[in-house]
Structure formats: C-alpha cells, structure tokens
XYZ file of C-alpha atoms in Angstrom:
651
model
C 11.786 -32.267 -42.220
C 8.059 -31.657 -42.354
C 8.354 -29.131 -45.186
C 11.290 -30.740 -46.956
C 9.430 -33.992 -47.559
C 5.999 -32.540 -48.308
C 4.596 -33.496 -51.709
C 4.279 -30.926 -54.467
C 0.690 -32.056 -54.842
C -1.722 -31.546 -51.948
C -3.643 -34.815 -51.724
C -7.466 -34.568 -51.594
C -8.953 -35.570 -48.255
C -11.410 -38.025 -49.782
C -8.552 -39.912 -51.442
C -6.445 -39.905 -48.259
C -9.427 -41.257 -46.327
C -9.657 -44.231 -48.691
C -6.020 -45.070 -47.941
C -6.431 -44.518 -44.199
C -9.488 -46.821 -44.125
C -7.505 -49.513 -46.006
C -9.861 -49.308 -48.995
C -6.920 -49.818 -51.320
C -8.798 -51.002 -54.416
C -10.960 -47.881 -54.290
C -7.847 -45.739 -53.723
C -6.158 -47.266 -56.784
C -9.325 -46.648 -58.831
C -9.240 -43.027 -57.628
C -5.641 -42.714 -58.889
C -6.575 -44.279 -62.246
C -9.469 -41.848 -62.615
C -7.180 -38.851 -61.989
C -4.630 -40.232 -64.469
C -7.306 -40.694 -67.131
C -8.412 -37.101 -66.585
C -4.771 -36.055 -67.032
C -4.788 -34.429 -63.581
C -1.060 -34.438 -62.839
C -0.530 -38.071 -63.988
C 3.097 -38.078 -62.778
C 2.037 -37.560 -59.149
C -1.007 -39.822 -59.347
C 1.006 -42.670 -60.843
C 3.444 -42.338 -57.975
C 0.487 -42.470 -55.582
C -0.748 -45.636 -57.242
C 2.701 -47.195 -57.009
C 2.920 -46.165 -53.355
C -0.242 -48.113 -52.530
C 1.096 -51.247 -54.213
C 4.484 -50.788 -52.553
C 3.743 -49.617 -49.020
C 0.244 -50.934 -48.332
C -0.170 -54.088 -50.415
C 3.506 -55.136 -50.565
C 2.905 -55.973 -54.211
C 6.433 -55.219 -55.378
C 5.843 -56.516 -58.895
C 2.978 -54.077 -59.516
C 4.852 -51.263 -57.774
C 7.899 -51.878 -60.000
C 5.707 -51.738 -63.103
C 4.153 -48.405 -62.084
C 7.379 -46.750 -60.921
C 9.291 -47.874 -63.999
C 6.601 -46.328 -66.198
C 7.083 -43.011 -64.379
C 10.878 -43.189 -64.601
C 10.833 -44.044 -68.322
C 8.091 -41.729 -69.546
C 8.055 -38.569 -67.447
C 10.391 -35.656 -66.936
C 11.684 -35.584 -63.381
C 11.747 -32.521 -61.160
C 13.323 -34.516 -58.333
C 14.706 -38.000 -57.724
C 11.842 -39.514 -55.755
C 10.589 -41.685 -58.633
C 14.058 -43.190 -59.127
C 14.409 -43.618 -55.386
C 11.067 -45.422 -55.076
C 12.003 -47.811 -57.870
C 15.412 -48.410 -56.261
C 13.763 -49.370 -52.953
C 11.304 -51.756 -54.593
C 14.073 -53.433 -56.599
C 16.085 -53.819 -53.398
C 13.042 -55.437 -51.799
C 12.946 -57.936 -54.693
C 16.710 -58.539 -54.368
C 17.620 -56.946 -57.712
C 20.604 -55.341 -56.035
C 22.527 -54.465 -59.191
C 19.773 -52.342 -60.779
C 18.797 -50.974 -57.384
C 22.356 -49.721 -56.847
C 22.379 -48.026 -60.271
C 19.177 -46.140 -59.452
C 20.403 -45.103 -55.998
C 23.563 -43.817 -57.664
C 21.523 -41.768 -60.164
C 19.636 -40.147 -57.308
C 22.802 -39.484 -55.297
C 24.634 -37.848 -58.222
C 21.866 -36.091 -60.181
C 19.386 -35.085 -57.471
C 21.373 -33.688 -54.583
C 18.634 -32.757 -52.197
C 18.305 -33.214 -48.429
C 17.425 -35.835 -47.199
C 17.181 -37.732 -50.488
C 20.943 -37.650 -51.045
C 21.771 -39.288 -47.690
C 18.973 -41.855 -48.135
C 20.369 -42.794 -51.563
C 23.953 -43.073 -50.329
C 22.759 -45.510 -47.647
C 21.054 -47.527 -50.381
C 24.229 -47.534 -52.471
C 26.175 -48.857 -49.479
C 23.644 -51.640 -48.778
C 23.584 -52.773 -52.399
C 27.377 -52.576 -52.660
C 27.620 -55.189 -49.898
C 25.329 -57.470 -51.915
C 27.044 -56.778 -55.251
C 30.548 -57.276 -53.855
C 32.200 -60.034 -55.857
C 33.995 -61.771 -52.980
C 31.486 -64.457 -51.974
C 31.751 -66.594 -48.855
C 28.736 -68.751 -49.766
C 25.879 -69.163 -52.225
C 22.453 -70.524 -51.312
C 20.528 -71.688 -54.378
C 21.990 -68.839 -56.410
C 21.720 -66.222 -53.640
C 25.139 -64.795 -52.786
C 26.438 -64.078 -49.294
C 29.425 -61.745 -49.569
C 32.546 -61.279 -47.493
C 31.403 -57.755 -46.580
C 28.108 -59.086 -45.184
C 29.883 -61.730 -43.134
C 32.399 -59.193 -41.818
C 29.527 -56.941 -40.807
C 27.870 -59.809 -38.929
C 31.056 -60.841 -37.162
C 31.974 -57.228 -36.455
C 35.351 -57.297 -38.147
C 37.094 -57.481 -41.490
C 40.152 -59.421 -42.522
C 41.392 -61.612 -45.334
C 41.579 -64.858 -43.385
C 38.601 -66.841 -42.112
C 38.293 -67.319 -38.362
C 36.831 -70.478 -36.773
C 33.816 -68.614 -35.360
C 32.992 -67.245 -38.807
C 31.717 -70.671 -39.783
C 29.053 -70.554 -37.084
C 27.993 -67.038 -38.096
C 27.908 -67.993 -41.767
C 25.917 -71.123 -41.002
C 23.328 -68.978 -39.223
C 23.196 -66.612 -42.213
C 22.628 -69.599 -44.523
C 19.841 -70.878 -42.272
C 18.173 -67.459 -42.214
C 18.312 -67.326 -46.006
C 16.806 -70.799 -46.351
C 13.954 -69.884 -44.013
C 13.175 -66.633 -45.819
C 13.294 -68.281 -49.265
C 11.023 -71.074 -48.036
C 8.584 -68.530 -46.554
C 8.410 -66.770 -49.920
C 7.871 -70.101 -51.694
C 5.015 -70.949 -49.317
C 3.323 -67.550 -49.913
C 3.498 -66.629 -46.237
C 3.070 -62.932 -47.132
C -0.450 -63.783 -48.339
C -1.553 -65.401 -45.077
C -3.825 -63.709 -42.581
C -1.133 -64.141 -39.921
C 1.363 -62.128 -41.974
C -1.134 -59.419 -42.943
C -2.272 -58.882 -39.350
C 1.265 -58.765 -37.954
C 2.595 -56.581 -40.757
C -0.206 -54.091 -40.147
C 0.698 -53.809 -36.462
C 4.492 -53.831 -36.912
C 4.438 -51.421 -39.837
C 2.234 -48.995 -37.945
C 4.537 -48.980 -34.909
C 7.643 -48.469 -37.050
C 5.951 -45.640 -38.915
C 4.925 -43.909 -35.691
C 8.525 -44.201 -34.473
C 9.804 -42.673 -37.719
C 7.334 -39.784 -37.486
C 8.424 -39.082 -33.921
C 12.094 -39.232 -34.913
C 11.649 -36.564 -37.592
C 8.921 -34.376 -36.148
C 10.038 -34.406 -32.512
C 13.464 -35.907 -31.808
C 15.312 -33.911 -34.489
C 14.140 -30.678 -32.895
C 15.038 -31.303 -29.265
C 18.832 -30.899 -29.244
C 19.459 -28.237 -26.587
C 21.221 -25.039 -27.620
C 23.956 -23.571 -25.425
C 21.668 -20.625 -24.722
C 18.916 -22.964 -23.441
C 21.389 -24.875 -21.296
C 22.873 -21.768 -19.691
C 19.432 -20.394 -18.996
C 18.467 -23.691 -17.354
C 21.688 -23.597 -15.296
C 20.938 -20.083 -14.086
C 17.319 -20.896 -13.178
C 18.220 -24.137 -11.381
C 21.583 -23.221 -9.915
C 20.625 -24.404 -6.429
C 20.393 -27.953 -7.821
C 24.139 -27.839 -8.472
C 25.160 -26.594 -5.028
C 27.808 -28.619 -3.206
C 27.260 -28.319 0.518
C 29.954 -27.370 2.997
C 31.727 -30.540 4.089
C 34.566 -31.938 6.137
C 36.355 -35.259 6.100
C 38.059 -36.814 9.059
C 38.332 -39.549 11.677
C 36.900 -40.010 15.147
C 37.537 -41.839 18.398
C 34.526 -41.961 20.720
C 34.764 -43.436 24.225
C 32.570 -43.520 27.323
C 35.235 -42.377 29.802
C 36.566 -38.827 30.173
C 39.822 -40.088 31.698
C 40.384 -42.509 28.811
C 39.690 -39.710 26.332
C 42.363 -37.545 27.994
C 44.927 -40.341 27.874
C 44.155 -40.911 24.175
C 44.361 -37.206 23.339
C 47.774 -36.929 25.003
C 48.984 -39.927 23.046
C 47.630 -38.535 19.737
C 49.304 -35.177 20.270
C 52.600 -37.015 20.464
C 51.927 -39.358 17.539
C 48.992 -38.488 15.247
C 49.900 -41.478 13.030
C 48.586 -43.795 15.773
C 44.998 -42.500 15.308
C 43.806 -45.514 13.266
C 45.255 -48.032 15.707
C 43.814 -46.285 18.785
C 40.402 -45.986 17.102
C 40.363 -49.716 16.394
C 41.333 -50.488 19.993
C 39.149 -48.051 21.924
C 36.386 -46.364 19.866
C 32.812 -47.513 20.472
C 31.555 -46.250 17.088
C 30.792 -48.689 14.261
C 33.547 -47.172 12.098
C 36.214 -48.230 14.604
C 37.239 -51.181 12.426
C 38.048 -48.657 9.659
C 40.275 -46.584 11.908
C 37.415 -44.207 12.807
C 37.055 -42.947 9.215
C 33.872 -40.814 8.999
C 33.919 -40.222 5.235
C 32.244 -36.979 4.135
C 30.379 -35.138 6.901
C 27.778 -32.465 6.098
C 26.197 -30.050 8.528
C 23.321 -31.378 10.663
C 24.722 -34.904 10.524
C 26.509 -34.828 13.893
C 25.556 -33.593 17.387
C 25.690 -29.815 17.653
C 28.874 -29.703 19.787
C 30.691 -32.102 17.437
C 29.567 -30.210 14.337
C 30.749 -26.887 15.765
C 34.213 -28.321 16.374
C 34.496 -30.109 13.037
C 33.613 -27.069 10.943
C 35.925 -24.689 12.839
C 39.032 -26.868 13.097
C 41.712 -26.380 10.478
C 42.522 -29.470 8.357
C 45.355 -31.710 9.597
C 44.517 -30.775 13.216
C 42.957 -32.504 16.209
C 39.953 -31.176 18.118
C 39.846 -31.012 21.881
C 37.803 -33.622 23.732
C 34.126 -33.009 22.940
C 31.549 -34.014 25.544
C 28.190 -35.031 24.001
C 25.369 -37.404 24.918
C 27.401 -38.885 27.790
C 30.260 -39.765 25.436
C 33.644 -38.221 24.721
C 34.971 -37.702 21.199
C 38.313 -36.767 19.667
C 38.308 -35.775 15.986
C 41.048 -35.469 13.394
C 39.932 -33.173 10.538
C 41.700 -34.211 7.329
C 39.976 -31.974 4.752
C 37.493 -29.123 4.479
C 35.520 -27.862 1.464
C 33.355 -24.743 1.672
C 29.927 -24.515 0.078
C 30.136 -23.844 -3.664
C 28.246 -24.170 -6.936
C 29.446 -26.549 -9.615
C 30.637 -24.740 -12.723
C 28.504 -24.903 -15.847
C 31.157 -26.994 -17.606
C 31.091 -29.519 -14.758
C 27.369 -30.183 -15.143
C 26.853 -29.458 -18.857
C 26.203 -33.136 -19.712
C 23.665 -33.434 -16.929
C 21.977 -30.194 -17.980
C 21.907 -31.305 -21.610
C 20.042 -34.464 -20.608
C 17.573 -32.520 -18.449
C 16.904 -29.860 -21.093
C 16.543 -32.561 -23.734
C 13.891 -34.314 -21.637
C 12.026 -31.014 -21.199
C 12.320 -30.310 -24.928
C 10.862 -33.717 -25.796
C 7.717 -33.031 -23.773
C 7.476 -29.531 -25.241
C 7.959 -30.659 -28.869
C 5.600 -33.616 -28.464
C 2.851 -31.292 -27.295
C 3.639 -28.702 -29.987
C 3.526 -31.363 -32.703
C 0.249 -32.704 -31.366
C -1.264 -29.217 -31.366
C -0.066 -28.535 -34.934
C -1.788 -31.664 -36.151
C -4.929 -30.925 -34.186
C -5.127 -27.339 -35.462
C -5.171 -28.481 -39.093
C -7.713 -31.264 -38.537
C -11.450 -31.624 -38.108
C -12.367 -33.545 -34.972
C -15.675 -34.274 -33.338
C -16.645 -36.387 -30.324
C -20.278 -37.545 -30.041
C -20.983 -37.299 -26.321
C -24.522 -38.668 -26.663
C -23.215 -41.763 -28.423
C -20.662 -42.336 -25.664
C -23.388 -42.194 -23.016
C -25.456 -44.649 -25.070
C -22.720 -47.250 -25.570
C -21.775 -47.153 -21.894
C -25.332 -48.278 -21.124
C -25.496 -50.817 -23.958
C -23.089 -53.748 -23.508
C -24.342 -55.707 -26.515
C -22.099 -56.644 -29.442
C -24.057 -54.290 -31.703
C -22.846 -51.273 -29.730
C -19.337 -51.748 -31.165
C -20.574 -50.364 -34.468
C -21.817 -47.101 -32.960
C -19.909 -44.020 -34.190
C -18.522 -42.150 -31.175
C -16.197 -39.702 -32.969
C -14.958 -38.413 -36.343
C -11.585 -37.172 -37.519
C -11.079 -35.576 -40.939
C -14.212 -37.275 -42.213
C -13.278 -40.753 -40.925
C -15.491 -42.333 -38.289
C -14.284 -43.811 -35.000
C -16.562 -46.542 -33.669
C -16.969 -47.821 -30.145
C -15.298 -51.035 -31.339
C -12.267 -49.000 -32.479
C -11.980 -47.478 -29.003
C -12.234 -50.877 -27.285
C -9.652 -52.372 -29.644
C -7.248 -49.489 -29.012
C -7.596 -49.924 -25.267
C -6.936 -53.665 -25.509
C -3.738 -52.897 -27.428
C -2.426 -50.733 -24.566
C 0.875 -51.889 -23.113
C 1.676 -52.510 -20.369
C -1.603 -53.919 -19.081
C -1.924 -51.385 -16.269
C -1.913 -48.593 -18.877
C -5.417 -49.597 -19.964
C -8.134 -47.065 -19.182
C -11.432 -47.612 -17.395
C -13.894 -47.372 -20.274
C -16.859 -47.241 -17.934
C -16.006 -43.586 -17.278
C -16.876 -41.009 -19.973
C -13.784 -38.875 -19.275
C -11.508 -41.884 -19.801
C -13.328 -42.745 -23.024
C -12.764 -39.189 -24.264
C -9.092 -39.402 -23.257
C -8.664 -42.551 -25.316
C -10.526 -41.073 -28.288
C -8.063 -38.169 -28.273
C -5.240 -40.724 -28.369
C -6.908 -42.346 -31.391
C -7.226 -38.895 -33.012
C -3.524 -38.210 -32.475
C -2.434 -41.540 -33.974
C -4.791 -41.151 -36.931
C -3.424 -37.688 -37.695
C 0.186 -38.875 -37.414
C -0.440 -41.770 -39.785
C -2.252 -39.456 -42.192
C 0.728 -37.102 -42.123
C 3.001 -40.093 -42.753
C 1.066 -40.961 -45.921
C 0.950 -37.399 -47.195
C 4.681 -36.905 -46.568
C 5.713 -40.447 -47.545
C 7.553 -41.362 -44.376
C 7.620 -44.980 -45.545
C 10.328 -43.908 -48.018
C 12.685 -42.872 -45.213
C 15.884 -44.864 -45.054
C 15.523 -45.674 -41.340
C 11.981 -46.982 -41.743
C 12.918 -48.933 -44.886
C 15.767 -50.817 -43.197
C 13.708 -51.670 -40.120
C 10.749 -52.712 -42.254
C 12.908 -55.129 -44.246
C 13.992 -56.773 -40.977
C 10.403 -56.791 -39.693
C 9.109 -58.463 -42.857
C 11.746 -61.190 -42.584
C 10.895 -61.750 -38.919
C 7.167 -62.044 -39.620
C 7.856 -64.328 -42.597
C 9.971 -66.539 -40.323
C 7.232 -66.659 -37.687
C 4.563 -67.302 -40.305
C 6.538 -70.173 -41.836
C 7.053 -71.757 -38.394
C 3.356 -71.414 -37.700
C 2.380 -73.038 -40.989
C 4.988 -75.792 -41.247
C 5.308 -76.667 -37.566
C 2.515 -75.426 -35.287
C -0.357 -76.055 -37.692
C 1.097 -79.427 -38.676
C 0.956 -80.790 -35.147
C -2.012 -83.026 -34.409
C -2.424 -84.394 -30.898
C -5.300 -86.799 -30.262
C -6.651 -88.233 -27.028
C -5.198 -91.656 -27.842
C -1.692 -90.197 -28.061
C -2.162 -88.420 -24.727
C -3.406 -91.628 -23.078
C -0.476 -93.609 -24.469
C 2.024 -91.032 -23.189
C 0.333 -91.164 -19.784
C 0.710 -94.951 -19.593
C 4.324 -94.878 -20.761
C 5.306 -92.159 -18.262
C 2.971 -93.093 -15.407
C 5.775 -93.015 -12.832
C 6.319 -89.320 -13.520
C 2.821 -88.645 -12.216
C 3.240 -90.551 -8.961
C 2.478 -88.436 -5.900
C 4.144 -89.458 -2.613
C 2.041 -89.853 0.497
C 1.399 -86.531 2.158
C -0.252 -84.973 5.171
C -1.386 -81.731 6.700
C -0.673 -81.202 10.387
C -0.928 -78.597 13.085
C 2.217 -78.115 15.140
C 3.354 -76.595 18.407
C 7.037 -75.620 18.536
C 8.668 -74.987 21.918
C 12.106 -73.962 23.141
C 12.585 -76.448 26.005
C 11.754 -80.095 26.512
C 10.311 -79.400 29.954
C 7.787 -76.904 28.582
C 7.021 -79.220 25.674
C 6.215 -82.079 28.077
C 3.948 -79.783 30.088
C 2.063 -78.602 26.975
C 1.785 -82.201 25.740
C 0.064 -83.172 28.990
C -2.422 -80.306 28.505
C -3.100 -81.408 24.893
C -3.652 -85.043 25.866
C -5.977 -83.997 28.680
C -7.996 -81.797 26.311
C -7.291 -82.584 22.588
C -9.773 -79.941 21.421
C -7.551 -77.265 23.017
C -4.657 -77.944 20.576
C -5.236 -74.744 18.510
C -5.612 -72.482 21.540
C -2.471 -73.971 23.112
C -0.652 -73.357 19.824
C -1.537 -69.665 19.957
C -0.476 -69.467 23.604
C 2.784 -71.439 23.606
C 4.163 -72.084 20.111
C 7.243 -70.060 19.128
C 7.174 -71.004 15.430
C 5.875 -68.779 12.605
C 3.085 -71.298 12.009
C 1.496 -70.162 15.289
C 0.048 -67.183 13.385
C -1.860 -69.702 11.229
C -3.146 -71.834 14.095
C -0.167 -74.173 13.722
C -0.965 -74.986 10.068
C 2.244 -76.116 8.317
C 0.947 -76.559 4.800
C 1.231 -79.778 2.789
C 4.068 -82.061 3.899
C 5.176 -84.784 1.471
C 7.256 -87.773 2.496
C 10.901 -86.827 2.218
C 10.438 -83.093 2.816
C 11.248 -83.090 6.537
C 13.679 -85.996 6.808
C 13.372 -89.646 7.793
C 12.976 -89.091 11.544
C 10.123 -86.601 11.086
C 8.472 -88.873 8.488
C 8.613 -91.917 10.764
C 6.663 -90.015 13.427
C 4.264 -88.179 11.114
C 3.191 -91.093 8.940
C 2.634 -93.407 11.916
C -0.251 -91.183 13.074
C -3.918 -91.540 12.217
C -6.099 -88.503 11.521
C -6.774 -86.762 14.862
C -3.782 -88.393 16.603
C -1.288 -86.257 18.540
C 2.389 -87.222 18.521
C 4.701 -87.512 21.507
C 7.183 -84.703 22.085
C 10.111 -85.034 19.639
C 13.045 -82.978 18.390
C 14.514 -82.939 14.883
C 16.011 -79.452 15.193
C 18.496 -78.267 17.766
C 16.841 -76.423 20.701
C 13.359 -76.986 19.248
C 10.777 -79.456 20.550
C 7.730 -80.363 18.507
C 4.204 -81.703 19.005
C 2.096 -82.434 15.903
C -1.519 -83.329 15.314
C -2.516 -85.181 12.134
C -5.278 -83.233 10.355
C -5.367 -84.708 6.838
C -3.674 -87.698 5.167
C -3.318 -88.645 1.489
C -1.692 -91.984 0.580
C 0.750 -92.424 -2.294
C -1.160 -92.281 -5.586
C -1.013 -91.509 -9.298
C -2.551 -88.302 -10.639
C -5.586 -88.951 -12.856
C -5.222 -88.593 -16.623
C -7.809 -85.801 -16.672
C -5.749 -83.903 -14.113
C -2.515 -84.002 -16.140
C -3.932 -84.037 -19.675
C -2.975 -80.409 -20.368
C 0.572 -81.058 -19.092
C 1.002 -84.044 -21.388
C -0.453 -82.159 -24.352
C 2.012 -79.285 -23.852
C 4.898 -81.735 -23.473
C 4.023 -83.647 -26.649
C 3.560 -80.374 -28.507
C 7.025 -79.148 -27.471
C 8.613 -82.436 -28.496
C 6.851 -82.462 -31.858
C 7.656 -78.797 -32.470
C 11.350 -79.455 -31.993
C 11.215 -82.612 -34.109
C 9.245 -81.016 -36.960
C 11.397 -77.867 -36.965
C 14.624 -79.893 -37.113
C 13.242 -82.138 -39.856
C 12.088 -79.111 -41.844
C 15.482 -77.399 -41.567
C 17.258 -80.614 -42.548
C 14.989 -81.035 -45.563
C 15.560 -77.423 -46.645
C 19.320 -77.870 -46.458
C 19.227 -81.126 -48.401
C 17.117 -79.615 -51.180
C 19.104 -76.374 -51.422
C 22.255 -75.874 -53.467
C 24.634 -74.589 -50.775
C 28.250 -73.809 -51.527
C 30.606 -72.480 -48.847
C 33.881 -70.847 -49.910
C 35.464 -70.383 -46.492
C 38.407 -72.660 -45.713
C 37.859 -75.317 -43.095
C 38.954 -74.246 -39.557
C 42.114 -76.418 -39.708
C 43.015 -74.998 -43.105
C 42.435 -71.428 -41.883
C 44.723 -72.053 -38.899
C 47.466 -73.288 -41.230
C 47.096 -70.123 -43.343
C 47.581 -67.935 -40.274
C 50.523 -69.894 -38.865
C 53.309 -68.422 -41.059
C 52.526 -64.918 -39.795
C 52.779 -65.863 -36.129
C 55.855 -65.190 -34.062
C-alpha cells in the first residue's frame, strides 16, 4: 500500500514541516504561492483542500477548493472526485456524494480507490434510500439504517425497533444541537480531536504498513512447524483406574474378586480405596510418565489395555490397576496444529514487520539527539527548561516539554519512563521520532482519505461533539455556591449522623476457665493487658496487640454493645461470650459519642451530590427542550398496530 497511495508529487520538506507543526495558515500560503507560480497547480490545490479538510475541518472551504479542481482540471486519477465525495458526505449532502463515489468506482478503477468508493456508495445509498422510518427537522432516518442498527431486516416493525429508533433520534438531536452551538470551534473539541485523530491515524498506518504484510504463508508455517516440532509432541500416556489399600491380604481378596468380575472395579474402589479418587470409582484420568511411583509406572506402561495389573507394593501401600487405554508418544500432524502455528507465526511476523517499518522510516529521515541539552535539562528543573531543544527530526525540533508531555500521555501509568535517567530520555525521544515519522508519512500518502479511517473519524467527531455539548450545556451551566451546600447540609443532616463508636483491645480465648484465669491476671496488673494478649489470645487481632479497629454501635450485636458501651476509657470488661466456644475480655481504649459530621468535613461530598443531581436534571431538561423544538415525525406503526399486522401470518 505504501507505493500504491504515494502522491505523484514529492512534497517539499519545508512545506511538510509547516503542516506537521500545525502552522496551517503558513502551509495554505505556501500552497497559494506554488499555485500562483503555476508549479503543478492541480496537486497544490489538492494540498490546500487537504489542509482545510483534514486539519481544520473546514468542510465549506475544502468543498470550494476540491470542486474547483474537479471542474477545471483534467484528471489522471479519481482522487479529486473522491476527496470531494468525502467532504460532501461529511456535510450530509449524501445525494451528490453518492454520485461522485459512483464516478470514481466506474471511471477510475484503481486499487484501493475502487473499494473505498464502493464503500462510500453503500453508505450514501443507506441515507438516500426512500423508505424513511423517521425525519428529524428534515433529516431522514431510513429503514436500511434502522435495520442495520437492530441487526436485521424485514418489512414489519418490531416492538424493540421503537427503542432503537428513539435512540437514533436522540443522537441526531444531540449532534444537530452541537453543530448549532459551534462545539467544533471550542478548545475542548480541538484538543480532543487532535488526540483522537492522531490515534486513529496511527492505527490506520499500522494496519496498512504492518498488519497487511503479516499473513503467514504455508511455507513459513511449515518451516516453523519443523523448527519447533518438539512443542507439538504428545507424551506417552495411559488411562485407567486404581484401588489402593493398606493391607496386602485385602488387596489379594480384591484382586481375586476383580478377576471374576472386572465390572465391579468402580464399586470396590469406592468401598475400599484410600486414594482421593475413590469417590469417582478410582478413575485416574490421563497418566504421564514420572507422575506415579516407579513400580506403579512400570506396571501401567507395560500392561495391555483392558487388563488388570498384579498387586503392586509401593510406599507401604498395595495397588491394583485397570489399564483402559494406552497412547504412545507421537507428534501432532501439521494439519492438527496449523491454526495454532498460524497465530504464532503471525505474532512473530508482527514484531518483524513493525521493526522493519520503523527502520525504513528511520533510514529515510534525518534525526539528531542533543546529548548536552539532555544533561542540562536534567539538572535544570525550572519551567524555562521545557523550551530547550533536545532533538531534531527532519528539520523539526523536539523540546524537553515535548518529551515530558509524551511521557505524561503514556498509558497505562506504569508504562511511563523515568526521565531522570538519560538512557530513558533517549528511549522516549526515539519513540517521539517514530511517531513523528509515521504521521509525516500519513500526510505525504494521505492516509486520512482511507475508508477505514474516514468511517472511524466520523464516529469520533460525533462522540466529541456530544461530549462537548454536554460540557457546555450541562457541566459549565452548573453553579454551586456555599449557601446551597449549607442548605443541603441542614436539610439532610441526619444522613451525616455518626453512631457512637469505640476502639478496644481484646483477648480471645477458647475456654471459660482459661478466660477467668487471664482476667484475674489482667485485673491484678492492668498494664499487662497487651503482653497477656500476645501470650494467650487465639484471635487474629493478637498480631496487632489486640487492636480490633473502629467498632460502631450495631456492628457486633446488642449483647456486645451493651458490654462495650458501658465501659469507660481504661476499663476492662468481665469475661463474656457472644460467639460459640469463644470467650472475650475487652479493654476500652478510645470512645467517640454519637455526633454529626461537620459541614467542612462533608462539603466535598455534598458538592458532588448536588452536581450529580443538577447534571441529571439539566441533561433531561435539555433533551426535553430539544425534542419539543424539533420537528420529529415517526413512520413506524405503534407496537399494538405492528402486532396486528403480524397476526394474520401466524399459525
């Protein structure tokens, strides 16, 4: 794919650097200058349109530029038509978009442009289909779209279709409202689009430059099988049953009985065997070599299937074995393990192709790491150090701030590198180099035009628009003042009541007699409570000096509470029992009466609670208002009506 999608025009590095550094106005001016000089205006106009389309999401400007190219220039391929078709689809001009996709699919049959265009035709066909199930302020939702969402077709509506359609209507209302509120112009949208678009683009690059090249060939798989044949060895094995007893005389009686009636093996094993598998009739399952005592193993692997062994004397026990099956050592055939091998070779190919792709990019690039600058910034922790240039790639600088930002973006958290170590800094810079080169390749080869990226980007834009609208209309609209928090606190004061509680040390003992003895020792020398705990207590709390943790009224039951909360700090209880076979002595260490938590202590809890309530209220009100203001028409029959339509066909 790398060569198929490469542009006819090799883009100058200085221009590419403007795009890579997000200096889009300068990049557009560069394109205009090349057009004015008549330096391949067809290609440079496409470049200009690409900036408006892919980087600025200015579909109106992109449409204007692409249409000029389509109308006024001779076409060597269908990429100009295809670009215009995508932009029109983005602006929901599905009819004209479909016509352009069709032109590309029929007049410019070129891989992968033909398959991309056919996908576009299919998407637009679903939107242009004349069987509507609903309209939302002039926007049509077709039967084909609903069937795709519900996962089935059919001429009659189903009851659950109404719920799916209602969700589709809601999604449309939200997107239309986000557009009306200019969410795409907000900082929130721009920041999230930059991140999401970059990740999708990197995925698309990997799909075409790596994943398309990793499918194992039969030759590779057979070579792998030959080199790793021992991994597919099935060890020699037997299956059978056993009866193991501790008496030689009993073993002889059992063997005589089994020789007369082998079918009684399971019953005799259940009655007499001392092995854990006795309940299963002595079934041993699969037995490999070196799993049984040497004498037993020798008998098992030399006895013909369907036969009994003699009595085998081992480890002071006596065993009788019935061998039911035997399989010699063998290697699994290639066909048996071909799926497993394919997966293993594929994984090896991924690593190999990833590295090869990385090296191809590196070989064609200019990279430089400034070791002196790295040493300097590691010593200088000031904010100014973030502007220090620590590396360069193809004429673009990488600052210390860029490196820090890239490390902070690492996921999961434990993947972050220790940037106090120069070797880790260099490792991360090489990661930045690799990403920069991939994104540069994506711009040169126009990966943003790929069908897979386009579809995912449309979904990503809608998701970010949805999130941005919620942020603007709900989150940013919520105002919570201290007076509101105080009022909520007063109205819900009982929710912040804390029951009386205590901390105690305990000694748990197994008998009442011992408990009485220890109690006498405690009362004679109260300061010895902790040492007596360590010496006598059988509870897990003894490892913590008898500390039980905080006990609130109601946690341990009424009887325990009546004893505990009658004590003063420093008091030792009498011996008591609230658990069977356990006797307890407790010493009151700390007591807190019933009280209400202070407002300052629960302020953040109340604020979060009010925020959640207001979020739900505002969101519901906003959705209700959108529905009331929109012109919504649903053409599905009501559930009862749909059921009546289906009834005549039932038997």
